[in-house]
JSON list of C-alpha atoms in Angstrom, two decimals:
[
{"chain": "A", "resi": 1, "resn": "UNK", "atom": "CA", "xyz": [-12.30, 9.21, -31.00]},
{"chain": "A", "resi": 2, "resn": "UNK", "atom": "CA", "xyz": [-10.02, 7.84, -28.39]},
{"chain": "A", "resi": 3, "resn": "UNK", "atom": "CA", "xyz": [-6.99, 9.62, -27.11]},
{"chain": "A", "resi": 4, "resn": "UNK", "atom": "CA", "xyz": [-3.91, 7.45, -28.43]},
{"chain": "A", "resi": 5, "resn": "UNK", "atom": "CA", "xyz": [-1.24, 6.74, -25.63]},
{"chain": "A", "resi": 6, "resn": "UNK", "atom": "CA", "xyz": [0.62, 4.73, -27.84]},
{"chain": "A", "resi": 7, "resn": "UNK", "atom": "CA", "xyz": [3.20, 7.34, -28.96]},
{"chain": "A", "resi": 8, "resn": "UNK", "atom": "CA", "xyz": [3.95, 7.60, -25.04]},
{"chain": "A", "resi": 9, "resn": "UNK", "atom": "CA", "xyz": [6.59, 5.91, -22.67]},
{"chain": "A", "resi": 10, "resn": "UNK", "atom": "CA", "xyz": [6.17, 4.89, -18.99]},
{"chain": "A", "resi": 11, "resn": "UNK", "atom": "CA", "xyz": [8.77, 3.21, -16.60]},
{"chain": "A", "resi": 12, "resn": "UNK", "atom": "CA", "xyz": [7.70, 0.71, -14.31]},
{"chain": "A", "resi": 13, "resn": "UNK", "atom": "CA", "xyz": [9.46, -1.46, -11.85]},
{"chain": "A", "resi": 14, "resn": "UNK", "atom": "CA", "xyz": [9.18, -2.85, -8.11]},
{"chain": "A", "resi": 15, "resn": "UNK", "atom": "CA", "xyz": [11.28, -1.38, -5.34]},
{"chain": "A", "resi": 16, "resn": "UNK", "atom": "CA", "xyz": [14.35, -2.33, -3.63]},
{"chain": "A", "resi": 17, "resn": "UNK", "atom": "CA", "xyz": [16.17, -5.63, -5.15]},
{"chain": "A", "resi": 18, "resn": "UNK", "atom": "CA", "xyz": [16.58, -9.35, -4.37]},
{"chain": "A", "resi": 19, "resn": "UNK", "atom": "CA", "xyz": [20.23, -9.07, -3.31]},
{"chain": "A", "resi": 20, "resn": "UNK", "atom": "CA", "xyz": [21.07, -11.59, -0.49]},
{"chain": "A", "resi": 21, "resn": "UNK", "atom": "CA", "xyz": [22.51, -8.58, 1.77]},
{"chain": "A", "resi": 22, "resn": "UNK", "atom": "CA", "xyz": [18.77, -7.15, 1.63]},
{"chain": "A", "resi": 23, "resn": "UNK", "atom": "CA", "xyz": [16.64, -7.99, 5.26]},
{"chain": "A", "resi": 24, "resn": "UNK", "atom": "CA", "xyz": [14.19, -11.23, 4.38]},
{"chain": "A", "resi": 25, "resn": "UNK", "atom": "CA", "xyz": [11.16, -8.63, 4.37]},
{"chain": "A", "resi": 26, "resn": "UNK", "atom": "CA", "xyz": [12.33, -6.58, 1.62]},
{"chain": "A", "resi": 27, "resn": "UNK", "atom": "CA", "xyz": [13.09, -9.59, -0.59]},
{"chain": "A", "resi": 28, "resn": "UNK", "atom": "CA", "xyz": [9.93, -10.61, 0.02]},
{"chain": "A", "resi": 29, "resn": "UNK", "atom": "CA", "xyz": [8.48, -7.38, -0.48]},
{"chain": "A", "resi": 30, "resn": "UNK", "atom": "CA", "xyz": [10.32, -7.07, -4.20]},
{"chain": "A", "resi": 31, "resn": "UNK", "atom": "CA", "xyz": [9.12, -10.43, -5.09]},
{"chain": "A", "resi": 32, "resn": "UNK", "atom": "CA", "xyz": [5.84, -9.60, -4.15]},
{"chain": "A", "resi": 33, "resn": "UNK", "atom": "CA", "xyz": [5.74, -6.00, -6.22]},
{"chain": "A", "resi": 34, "resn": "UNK", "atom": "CA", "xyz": [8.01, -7.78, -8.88]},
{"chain": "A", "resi": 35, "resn": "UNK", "atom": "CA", "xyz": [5.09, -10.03, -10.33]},
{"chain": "A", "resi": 36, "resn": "UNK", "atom": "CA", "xyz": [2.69, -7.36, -9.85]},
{"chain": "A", "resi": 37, "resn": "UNK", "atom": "CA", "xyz": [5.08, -5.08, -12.17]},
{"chain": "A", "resi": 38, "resn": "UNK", "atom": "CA", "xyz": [5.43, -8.11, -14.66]},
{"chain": "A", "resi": 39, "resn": "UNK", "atom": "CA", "xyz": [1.94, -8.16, -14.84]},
{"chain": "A", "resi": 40, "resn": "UNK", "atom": "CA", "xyz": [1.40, -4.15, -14.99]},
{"chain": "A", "resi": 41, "resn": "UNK", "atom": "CA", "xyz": [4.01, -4.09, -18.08]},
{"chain": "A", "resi": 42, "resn": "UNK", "atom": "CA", "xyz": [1.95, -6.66, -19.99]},
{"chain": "A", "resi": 43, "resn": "UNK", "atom": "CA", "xyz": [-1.09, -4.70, -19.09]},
{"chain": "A", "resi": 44, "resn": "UNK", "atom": "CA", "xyz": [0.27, -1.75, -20.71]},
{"chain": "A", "resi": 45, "resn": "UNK", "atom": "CA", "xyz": [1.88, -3.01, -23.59]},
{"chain": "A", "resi": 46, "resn": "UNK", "atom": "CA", "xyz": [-1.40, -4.77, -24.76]},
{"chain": "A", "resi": 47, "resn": "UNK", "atom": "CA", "xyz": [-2.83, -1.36, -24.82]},
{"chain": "A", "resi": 48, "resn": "UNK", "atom": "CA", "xyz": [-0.22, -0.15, -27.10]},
{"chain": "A", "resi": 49, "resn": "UNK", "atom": "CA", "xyz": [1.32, 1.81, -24.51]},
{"chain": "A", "resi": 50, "resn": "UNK", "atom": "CA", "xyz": [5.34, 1.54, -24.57]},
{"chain": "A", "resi": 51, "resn": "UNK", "atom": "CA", "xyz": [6.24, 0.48, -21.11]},
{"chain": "A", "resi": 52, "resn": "UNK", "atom": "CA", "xyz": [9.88, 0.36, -20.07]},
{"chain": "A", "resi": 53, "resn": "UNK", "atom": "CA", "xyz": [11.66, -1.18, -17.03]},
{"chain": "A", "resi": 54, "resn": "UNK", "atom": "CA", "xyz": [14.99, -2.37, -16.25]},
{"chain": "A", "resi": 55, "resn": "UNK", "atom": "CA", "xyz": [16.36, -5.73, -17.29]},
{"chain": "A", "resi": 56, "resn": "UNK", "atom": "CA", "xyz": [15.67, -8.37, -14.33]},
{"chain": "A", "resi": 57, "resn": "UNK", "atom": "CA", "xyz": [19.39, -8.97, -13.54]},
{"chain": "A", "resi": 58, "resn": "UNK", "atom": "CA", "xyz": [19.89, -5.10, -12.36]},
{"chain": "A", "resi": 59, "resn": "UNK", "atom": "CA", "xyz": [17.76, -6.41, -9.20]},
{"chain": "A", "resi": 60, "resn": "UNK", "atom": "CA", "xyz": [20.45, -8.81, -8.17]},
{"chain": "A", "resi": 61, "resn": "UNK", "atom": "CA", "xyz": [22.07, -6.08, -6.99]},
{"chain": "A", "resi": 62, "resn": "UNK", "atom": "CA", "xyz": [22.21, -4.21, -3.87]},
{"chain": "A", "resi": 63, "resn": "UNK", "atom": "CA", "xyz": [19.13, -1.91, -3.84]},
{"chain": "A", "resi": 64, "resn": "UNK", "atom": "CA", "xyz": [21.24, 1.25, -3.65]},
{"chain": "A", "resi": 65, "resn": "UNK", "atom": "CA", "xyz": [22.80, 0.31, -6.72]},
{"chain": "A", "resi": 66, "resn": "UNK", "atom": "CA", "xyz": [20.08, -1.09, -8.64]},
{"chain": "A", "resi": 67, "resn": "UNK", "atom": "CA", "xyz": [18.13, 2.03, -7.93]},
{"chain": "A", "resi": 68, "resn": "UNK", "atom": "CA", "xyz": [21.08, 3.86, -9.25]},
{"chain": "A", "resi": 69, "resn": "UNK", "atom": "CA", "xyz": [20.50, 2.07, -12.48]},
{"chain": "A", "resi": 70, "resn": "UNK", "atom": "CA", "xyz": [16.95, 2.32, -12.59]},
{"chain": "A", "resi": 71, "resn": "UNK", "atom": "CA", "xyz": [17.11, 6.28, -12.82]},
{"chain": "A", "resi": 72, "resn": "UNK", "atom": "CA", "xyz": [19.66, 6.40, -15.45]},
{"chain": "A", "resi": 73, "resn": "UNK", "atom": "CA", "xyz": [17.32, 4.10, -17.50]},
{"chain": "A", "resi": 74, "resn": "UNK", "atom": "CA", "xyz": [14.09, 6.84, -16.79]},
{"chain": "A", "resi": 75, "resn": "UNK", "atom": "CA", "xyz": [16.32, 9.26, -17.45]},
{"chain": "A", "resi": 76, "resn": "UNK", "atom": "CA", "xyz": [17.93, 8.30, -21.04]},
{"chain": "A", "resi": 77, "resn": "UNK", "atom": "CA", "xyz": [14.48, 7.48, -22.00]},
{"chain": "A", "resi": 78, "resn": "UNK", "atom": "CA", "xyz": [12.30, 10.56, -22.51]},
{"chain": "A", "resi": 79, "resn": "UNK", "atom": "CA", "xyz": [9.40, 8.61, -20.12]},
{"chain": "A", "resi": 80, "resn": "UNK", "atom": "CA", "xyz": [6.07, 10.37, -19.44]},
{"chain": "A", "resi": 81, "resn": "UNK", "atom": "CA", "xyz": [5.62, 9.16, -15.94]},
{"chain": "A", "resi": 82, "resn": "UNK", "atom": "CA", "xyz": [7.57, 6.52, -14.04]},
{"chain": "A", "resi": 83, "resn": "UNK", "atom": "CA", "xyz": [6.41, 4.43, -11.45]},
{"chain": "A", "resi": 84, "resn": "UNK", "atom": "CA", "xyz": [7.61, 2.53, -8.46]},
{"chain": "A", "resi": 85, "resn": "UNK", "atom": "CA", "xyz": [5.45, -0.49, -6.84]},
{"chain": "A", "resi": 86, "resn": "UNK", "atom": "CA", "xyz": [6.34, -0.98, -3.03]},
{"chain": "A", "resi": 87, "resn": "UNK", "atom": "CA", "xyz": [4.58, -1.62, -0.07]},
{"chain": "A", "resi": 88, "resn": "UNK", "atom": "CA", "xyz": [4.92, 0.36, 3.01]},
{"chain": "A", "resi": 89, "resn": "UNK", "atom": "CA", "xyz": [5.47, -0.67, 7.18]},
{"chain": "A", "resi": 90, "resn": "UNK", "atom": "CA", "xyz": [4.88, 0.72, 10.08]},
{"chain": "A", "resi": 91, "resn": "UNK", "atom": "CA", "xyz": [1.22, -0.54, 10.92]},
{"chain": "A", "resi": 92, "resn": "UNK", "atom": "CA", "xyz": [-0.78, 1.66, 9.24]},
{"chain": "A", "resi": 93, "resn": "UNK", "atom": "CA", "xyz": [-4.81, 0.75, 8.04]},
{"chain": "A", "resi": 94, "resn": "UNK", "atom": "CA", "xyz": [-4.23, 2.94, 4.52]},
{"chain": "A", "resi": 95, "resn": "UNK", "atom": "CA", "xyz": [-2.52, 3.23, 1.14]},
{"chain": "A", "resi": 96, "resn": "UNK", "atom": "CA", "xyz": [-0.39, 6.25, -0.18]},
{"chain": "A", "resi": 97, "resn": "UNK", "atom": "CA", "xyz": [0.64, 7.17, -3.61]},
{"chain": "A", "resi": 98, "resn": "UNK", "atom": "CA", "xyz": [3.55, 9.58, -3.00]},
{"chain": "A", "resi": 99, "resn": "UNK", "atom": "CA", "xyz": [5.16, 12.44, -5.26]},
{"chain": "A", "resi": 100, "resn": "UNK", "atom": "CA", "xyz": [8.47, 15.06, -5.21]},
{"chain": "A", "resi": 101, "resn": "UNK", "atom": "CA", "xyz": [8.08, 17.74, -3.82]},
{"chain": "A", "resi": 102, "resn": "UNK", "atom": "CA", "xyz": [11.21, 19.92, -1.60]},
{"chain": "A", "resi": 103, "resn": "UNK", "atom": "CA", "xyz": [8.68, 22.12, 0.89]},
{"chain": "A", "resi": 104, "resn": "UNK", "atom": "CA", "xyz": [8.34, 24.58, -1.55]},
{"chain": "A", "resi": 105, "resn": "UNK", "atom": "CA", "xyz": [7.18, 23.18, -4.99]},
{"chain": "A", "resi": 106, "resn": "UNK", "atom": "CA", "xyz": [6.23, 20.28, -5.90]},
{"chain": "A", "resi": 107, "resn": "UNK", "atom": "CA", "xyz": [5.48, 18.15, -9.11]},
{"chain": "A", "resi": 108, "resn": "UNK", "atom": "CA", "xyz": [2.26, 19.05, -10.18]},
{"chain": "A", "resi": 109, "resn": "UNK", "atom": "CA", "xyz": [1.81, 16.40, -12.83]},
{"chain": "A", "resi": 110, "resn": "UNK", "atom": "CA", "xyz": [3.51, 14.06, -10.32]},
{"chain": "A", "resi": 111, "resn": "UNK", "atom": "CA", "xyz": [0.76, 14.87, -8.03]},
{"chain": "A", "resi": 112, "resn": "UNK", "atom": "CA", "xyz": [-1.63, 13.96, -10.69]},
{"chain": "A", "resi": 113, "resn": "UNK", "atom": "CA", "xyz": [-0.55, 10.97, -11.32]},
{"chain": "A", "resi": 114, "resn": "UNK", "atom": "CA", "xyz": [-0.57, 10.12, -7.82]},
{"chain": "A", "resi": 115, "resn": "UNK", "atom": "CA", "xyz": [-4.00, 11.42, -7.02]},
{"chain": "A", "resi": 116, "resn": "UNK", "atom": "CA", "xyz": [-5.10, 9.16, -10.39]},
{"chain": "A", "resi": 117, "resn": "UNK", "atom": "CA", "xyz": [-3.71, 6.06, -9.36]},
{"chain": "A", "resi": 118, "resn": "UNK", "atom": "CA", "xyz": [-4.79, 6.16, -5.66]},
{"chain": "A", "resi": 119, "resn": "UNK", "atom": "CA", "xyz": [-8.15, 6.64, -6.78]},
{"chain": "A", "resi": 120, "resn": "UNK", "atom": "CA", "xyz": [-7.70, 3.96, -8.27]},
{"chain": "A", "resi": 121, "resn": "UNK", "atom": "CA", "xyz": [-7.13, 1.63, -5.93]},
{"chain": "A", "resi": 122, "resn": "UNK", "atom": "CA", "xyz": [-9.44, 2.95, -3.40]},
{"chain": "A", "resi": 123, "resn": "UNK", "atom": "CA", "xyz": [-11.99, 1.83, -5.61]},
{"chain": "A", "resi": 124, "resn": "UNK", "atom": "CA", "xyz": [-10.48, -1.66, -5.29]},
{"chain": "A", "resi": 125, "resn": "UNK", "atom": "CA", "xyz": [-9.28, -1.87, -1.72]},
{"chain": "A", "resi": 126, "resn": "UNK", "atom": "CA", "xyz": [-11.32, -1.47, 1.48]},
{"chain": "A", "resi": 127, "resn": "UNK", "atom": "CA", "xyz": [-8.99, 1.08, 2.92]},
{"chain": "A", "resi": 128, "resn": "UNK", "atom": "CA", "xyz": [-8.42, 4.70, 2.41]},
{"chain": "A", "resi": 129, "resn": "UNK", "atom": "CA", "xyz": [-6.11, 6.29, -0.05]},
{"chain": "A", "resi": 130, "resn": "UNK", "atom": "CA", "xyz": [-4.20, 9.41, 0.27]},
{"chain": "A", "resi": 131, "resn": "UNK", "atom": "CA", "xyz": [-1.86, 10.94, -2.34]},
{"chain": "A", "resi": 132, "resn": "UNK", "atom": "CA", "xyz": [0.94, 12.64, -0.56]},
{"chain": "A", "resi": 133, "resn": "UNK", "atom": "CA", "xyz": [3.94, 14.50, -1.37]},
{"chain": "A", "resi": 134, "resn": "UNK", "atom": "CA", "xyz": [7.48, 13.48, 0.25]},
{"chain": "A", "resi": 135, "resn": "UNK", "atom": "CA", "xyz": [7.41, 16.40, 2.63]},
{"chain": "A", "resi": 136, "resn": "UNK", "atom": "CA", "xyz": [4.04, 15.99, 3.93]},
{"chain": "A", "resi": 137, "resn": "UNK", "atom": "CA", "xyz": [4.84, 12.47, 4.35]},
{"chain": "A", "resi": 138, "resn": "UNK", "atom": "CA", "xyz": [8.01, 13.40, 6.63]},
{"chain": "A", "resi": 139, "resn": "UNK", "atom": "CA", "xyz": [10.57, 12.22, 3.86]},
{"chain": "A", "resi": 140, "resn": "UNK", "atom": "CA", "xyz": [13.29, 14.72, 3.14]},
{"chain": "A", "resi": 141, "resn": "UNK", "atom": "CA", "xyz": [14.76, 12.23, 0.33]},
{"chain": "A", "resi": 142, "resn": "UNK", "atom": "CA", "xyz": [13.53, 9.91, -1.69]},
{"chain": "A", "resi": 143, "resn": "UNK", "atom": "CA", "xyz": [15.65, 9.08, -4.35]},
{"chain": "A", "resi": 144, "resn": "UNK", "atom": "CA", "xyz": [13.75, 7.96, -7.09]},
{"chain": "A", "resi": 145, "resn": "UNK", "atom": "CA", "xyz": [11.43, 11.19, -6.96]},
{"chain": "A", "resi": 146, "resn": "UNK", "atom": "CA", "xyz": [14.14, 13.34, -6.18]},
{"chain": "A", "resi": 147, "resn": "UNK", "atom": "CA", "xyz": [16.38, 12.03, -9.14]},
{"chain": "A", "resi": 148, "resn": "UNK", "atom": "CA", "xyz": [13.40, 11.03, -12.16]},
{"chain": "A", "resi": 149, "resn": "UNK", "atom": "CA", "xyz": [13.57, 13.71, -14.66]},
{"chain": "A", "resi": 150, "resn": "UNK", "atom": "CA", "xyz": [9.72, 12.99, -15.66]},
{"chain": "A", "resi": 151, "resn": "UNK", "atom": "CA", "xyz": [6.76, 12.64, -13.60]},
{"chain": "A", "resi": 152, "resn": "UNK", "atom": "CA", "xyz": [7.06, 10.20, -10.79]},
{"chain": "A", "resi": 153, "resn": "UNK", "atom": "CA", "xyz": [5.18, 8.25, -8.40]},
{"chain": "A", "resi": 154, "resn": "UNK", "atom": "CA", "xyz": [5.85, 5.52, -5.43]},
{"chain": "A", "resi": 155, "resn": "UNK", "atom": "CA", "xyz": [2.88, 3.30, -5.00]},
{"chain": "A", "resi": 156, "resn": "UNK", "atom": "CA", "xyz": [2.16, 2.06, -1.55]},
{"chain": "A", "resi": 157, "resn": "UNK", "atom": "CA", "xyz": [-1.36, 0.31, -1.57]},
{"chain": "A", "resi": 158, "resn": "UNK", "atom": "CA", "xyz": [-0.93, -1.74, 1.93]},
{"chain": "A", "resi": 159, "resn": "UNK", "atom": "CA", "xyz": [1.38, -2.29, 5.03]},
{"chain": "A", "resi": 160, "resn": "UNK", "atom": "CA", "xyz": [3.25, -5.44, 5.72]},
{"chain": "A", "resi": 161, "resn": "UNK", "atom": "CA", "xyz": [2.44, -5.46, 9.26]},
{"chain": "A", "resi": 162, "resn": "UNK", "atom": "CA", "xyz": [-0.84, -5.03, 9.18]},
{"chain": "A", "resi": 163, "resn": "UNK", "atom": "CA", "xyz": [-3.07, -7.88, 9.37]},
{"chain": "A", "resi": 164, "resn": "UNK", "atom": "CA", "xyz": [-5.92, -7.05, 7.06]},
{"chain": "A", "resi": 165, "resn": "UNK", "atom": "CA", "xyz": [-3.53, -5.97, 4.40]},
{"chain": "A", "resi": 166, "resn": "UNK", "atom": "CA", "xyz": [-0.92, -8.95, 4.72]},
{"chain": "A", "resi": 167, "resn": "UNK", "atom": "CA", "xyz": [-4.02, -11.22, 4.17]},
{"chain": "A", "resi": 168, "resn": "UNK", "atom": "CA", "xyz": [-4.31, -9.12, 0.96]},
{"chain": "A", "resi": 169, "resn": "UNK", "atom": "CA", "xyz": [-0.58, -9.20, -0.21]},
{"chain": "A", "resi": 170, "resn": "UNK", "atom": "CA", "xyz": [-0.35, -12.80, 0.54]},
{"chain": "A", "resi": 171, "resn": "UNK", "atom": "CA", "xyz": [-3.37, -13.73, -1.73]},
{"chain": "A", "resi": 172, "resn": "UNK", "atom": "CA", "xyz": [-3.88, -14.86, -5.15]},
{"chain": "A", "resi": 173, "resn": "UNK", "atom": "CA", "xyz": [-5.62, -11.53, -6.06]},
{"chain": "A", "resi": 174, "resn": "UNK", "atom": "CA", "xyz": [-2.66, -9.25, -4.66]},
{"chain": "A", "resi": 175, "resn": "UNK", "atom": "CA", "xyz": [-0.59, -9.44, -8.03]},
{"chain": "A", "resi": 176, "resn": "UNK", "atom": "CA", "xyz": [-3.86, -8.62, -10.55]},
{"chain": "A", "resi": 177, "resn": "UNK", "atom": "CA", "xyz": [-5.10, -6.15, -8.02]},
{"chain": "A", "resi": 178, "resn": "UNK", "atom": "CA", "xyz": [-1.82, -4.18, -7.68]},
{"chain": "A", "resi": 179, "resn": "UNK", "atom": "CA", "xyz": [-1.34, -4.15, -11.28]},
{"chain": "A", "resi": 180, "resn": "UNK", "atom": "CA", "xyz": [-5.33, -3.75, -12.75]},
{"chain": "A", "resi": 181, "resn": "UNK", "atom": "CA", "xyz": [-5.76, -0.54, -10.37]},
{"chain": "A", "resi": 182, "resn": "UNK", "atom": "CA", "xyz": [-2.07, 1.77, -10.89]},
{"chain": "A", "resi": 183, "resn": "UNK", "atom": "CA", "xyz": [-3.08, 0.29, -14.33]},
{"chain": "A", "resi": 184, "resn": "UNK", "atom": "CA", "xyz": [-6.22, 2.51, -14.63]},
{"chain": "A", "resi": 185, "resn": "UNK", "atom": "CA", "xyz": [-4.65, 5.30, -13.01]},
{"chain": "A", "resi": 186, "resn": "UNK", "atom": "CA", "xyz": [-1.49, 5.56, -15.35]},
{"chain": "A", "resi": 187, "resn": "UNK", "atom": "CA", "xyz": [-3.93, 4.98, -18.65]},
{"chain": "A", "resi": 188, "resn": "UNK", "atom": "CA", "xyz": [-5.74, 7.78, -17.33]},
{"chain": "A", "resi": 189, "resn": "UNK", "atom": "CA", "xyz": [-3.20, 10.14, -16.99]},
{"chain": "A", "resi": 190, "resn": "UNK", "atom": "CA", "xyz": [-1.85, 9.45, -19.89]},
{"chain": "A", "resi": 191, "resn": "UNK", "atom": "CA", "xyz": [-4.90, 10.04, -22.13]},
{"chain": "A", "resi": 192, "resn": "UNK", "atom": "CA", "xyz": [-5.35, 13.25, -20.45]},
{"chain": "A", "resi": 193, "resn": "UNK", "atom": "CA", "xyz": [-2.04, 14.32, -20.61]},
{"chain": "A", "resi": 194, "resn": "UNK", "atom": "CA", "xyz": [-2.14, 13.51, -24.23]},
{"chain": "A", "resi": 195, "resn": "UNK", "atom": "CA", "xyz": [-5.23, 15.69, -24.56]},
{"chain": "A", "resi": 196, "resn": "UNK", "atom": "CA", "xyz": [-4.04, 18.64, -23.07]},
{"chain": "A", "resi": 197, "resn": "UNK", "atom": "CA", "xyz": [-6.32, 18.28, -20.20]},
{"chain": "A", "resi": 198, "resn": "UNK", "atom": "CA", "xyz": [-6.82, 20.90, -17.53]},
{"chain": "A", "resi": 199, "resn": "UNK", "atom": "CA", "xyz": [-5.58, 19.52, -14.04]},
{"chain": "A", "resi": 200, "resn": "UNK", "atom": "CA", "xyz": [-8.32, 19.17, -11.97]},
{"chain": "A", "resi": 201, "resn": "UNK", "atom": "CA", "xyz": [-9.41, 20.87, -8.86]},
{"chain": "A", "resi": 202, "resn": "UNK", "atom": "CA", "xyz": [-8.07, 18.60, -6.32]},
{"chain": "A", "resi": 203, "resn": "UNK", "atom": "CA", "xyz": [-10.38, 17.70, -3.02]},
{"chain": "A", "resi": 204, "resn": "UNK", "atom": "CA", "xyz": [-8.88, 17.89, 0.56]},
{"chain": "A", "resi": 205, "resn": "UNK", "atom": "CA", "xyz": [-6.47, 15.24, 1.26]},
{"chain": "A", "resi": 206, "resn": "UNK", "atom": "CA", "xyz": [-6.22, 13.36, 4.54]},
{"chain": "A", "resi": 207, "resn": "UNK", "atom": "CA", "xyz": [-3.63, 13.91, 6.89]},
{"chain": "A", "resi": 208, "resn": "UNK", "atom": "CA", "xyz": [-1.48, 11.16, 6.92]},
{"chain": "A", "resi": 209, "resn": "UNK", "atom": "CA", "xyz": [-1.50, 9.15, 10.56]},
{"chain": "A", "resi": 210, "resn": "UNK", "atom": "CA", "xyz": [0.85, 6.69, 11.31]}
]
């Protein structure tokens, strides 16, 4: 018999917000994650899965703020595992999932969920995949790991100054793919989690080059 998820709860939203003070890229950017979350919500509530995420007019504020607000909603809501969809810069030819961690612990179901859904997308996306927590990425604070009472993961599948992954965001495909593949990967935590399962053994991760 299959493992029901249905009696679980998972935030999802894009990053950042569409506030006029925000730089052009990162409106474009939330736009760009914001259909892909749209789509990732309907994905999940189809499979019975309850899927939360903020009401759209929290992202006409500025992103500090509607960040703010985001947290308070994953944190008055019991969730399983929330999840941010962003894209990364900076030039890079990979994709990242990343997790909390402070230098000396980290989430271990966060890191989970991040090694799921990167998986995930690898299998998609002709680029490698590394799951990474915030201190082996170089990032001291990152508030919606730092602050998420549950499980939490930032999704960043492509860079928006790279060429071959532009090409990708700017396509048709870019919304279904973003939201099909960190689809798998949170269904798949999920049912294990449900089940009890054993972590995994975890392979070797890449280092991270920028």
């Amino acid at each position: 018999m299959e493992t029901r998820t249905d009696e679980m709860r998972v935030f999802v939203s894009a990053g950042h917000s569409r506030h006029a003070d925000n730089e052009e890229g990162l409106i474009w950017e939330h736009t760009r994650c914001a259909e892909a979350s749209d789509v990732l919500l309907k994905m999940l509530r189809d499979a019975n899965i309850e899927a939360i995420s903020p009401c759209p007019s929290v992202f006409g504020q500025r992103s500090s703020d509607a960040l703010t607000e985001k947290i308070d909603l994953i944190n008055a809501s019991n969730c399983d595992l929330a999840v941010e969809l962003r894209l990364a810069s900076g030039g890079g030819n990979y994709g990242r999932t990343v997790f909390w961690s402070d230098g000396e612990q980290e989430s271990e179901q966060g890191a989970w969920a991040s090694e799921l859904i990167a998986s995930s997308m690898e299998e998609l996306l002709p680029w490698r995949f590394d799951w990474v927590s915030m201190t082996d990425m170089g990032r001291g604070n990152m508030k919606f790991l730092d602050k998420s009472n549950c499980p939490s993961v930032v999704c960043e599948p492509a860079f928006k100054d790279h060429s071959l992954h532009l090409d990708w965001i700017d396509s048709k495909q870019f919304v279904t793919d973003y939201a099909s593949s960190v689809y798998i990967g949170i269904r798949s935590f999920l049912m294990e989690s449900k089940g009890h399962a054993q972590r995994p053994p975890s392979p070797p991760k890449l280092t991270v080059i920028e």
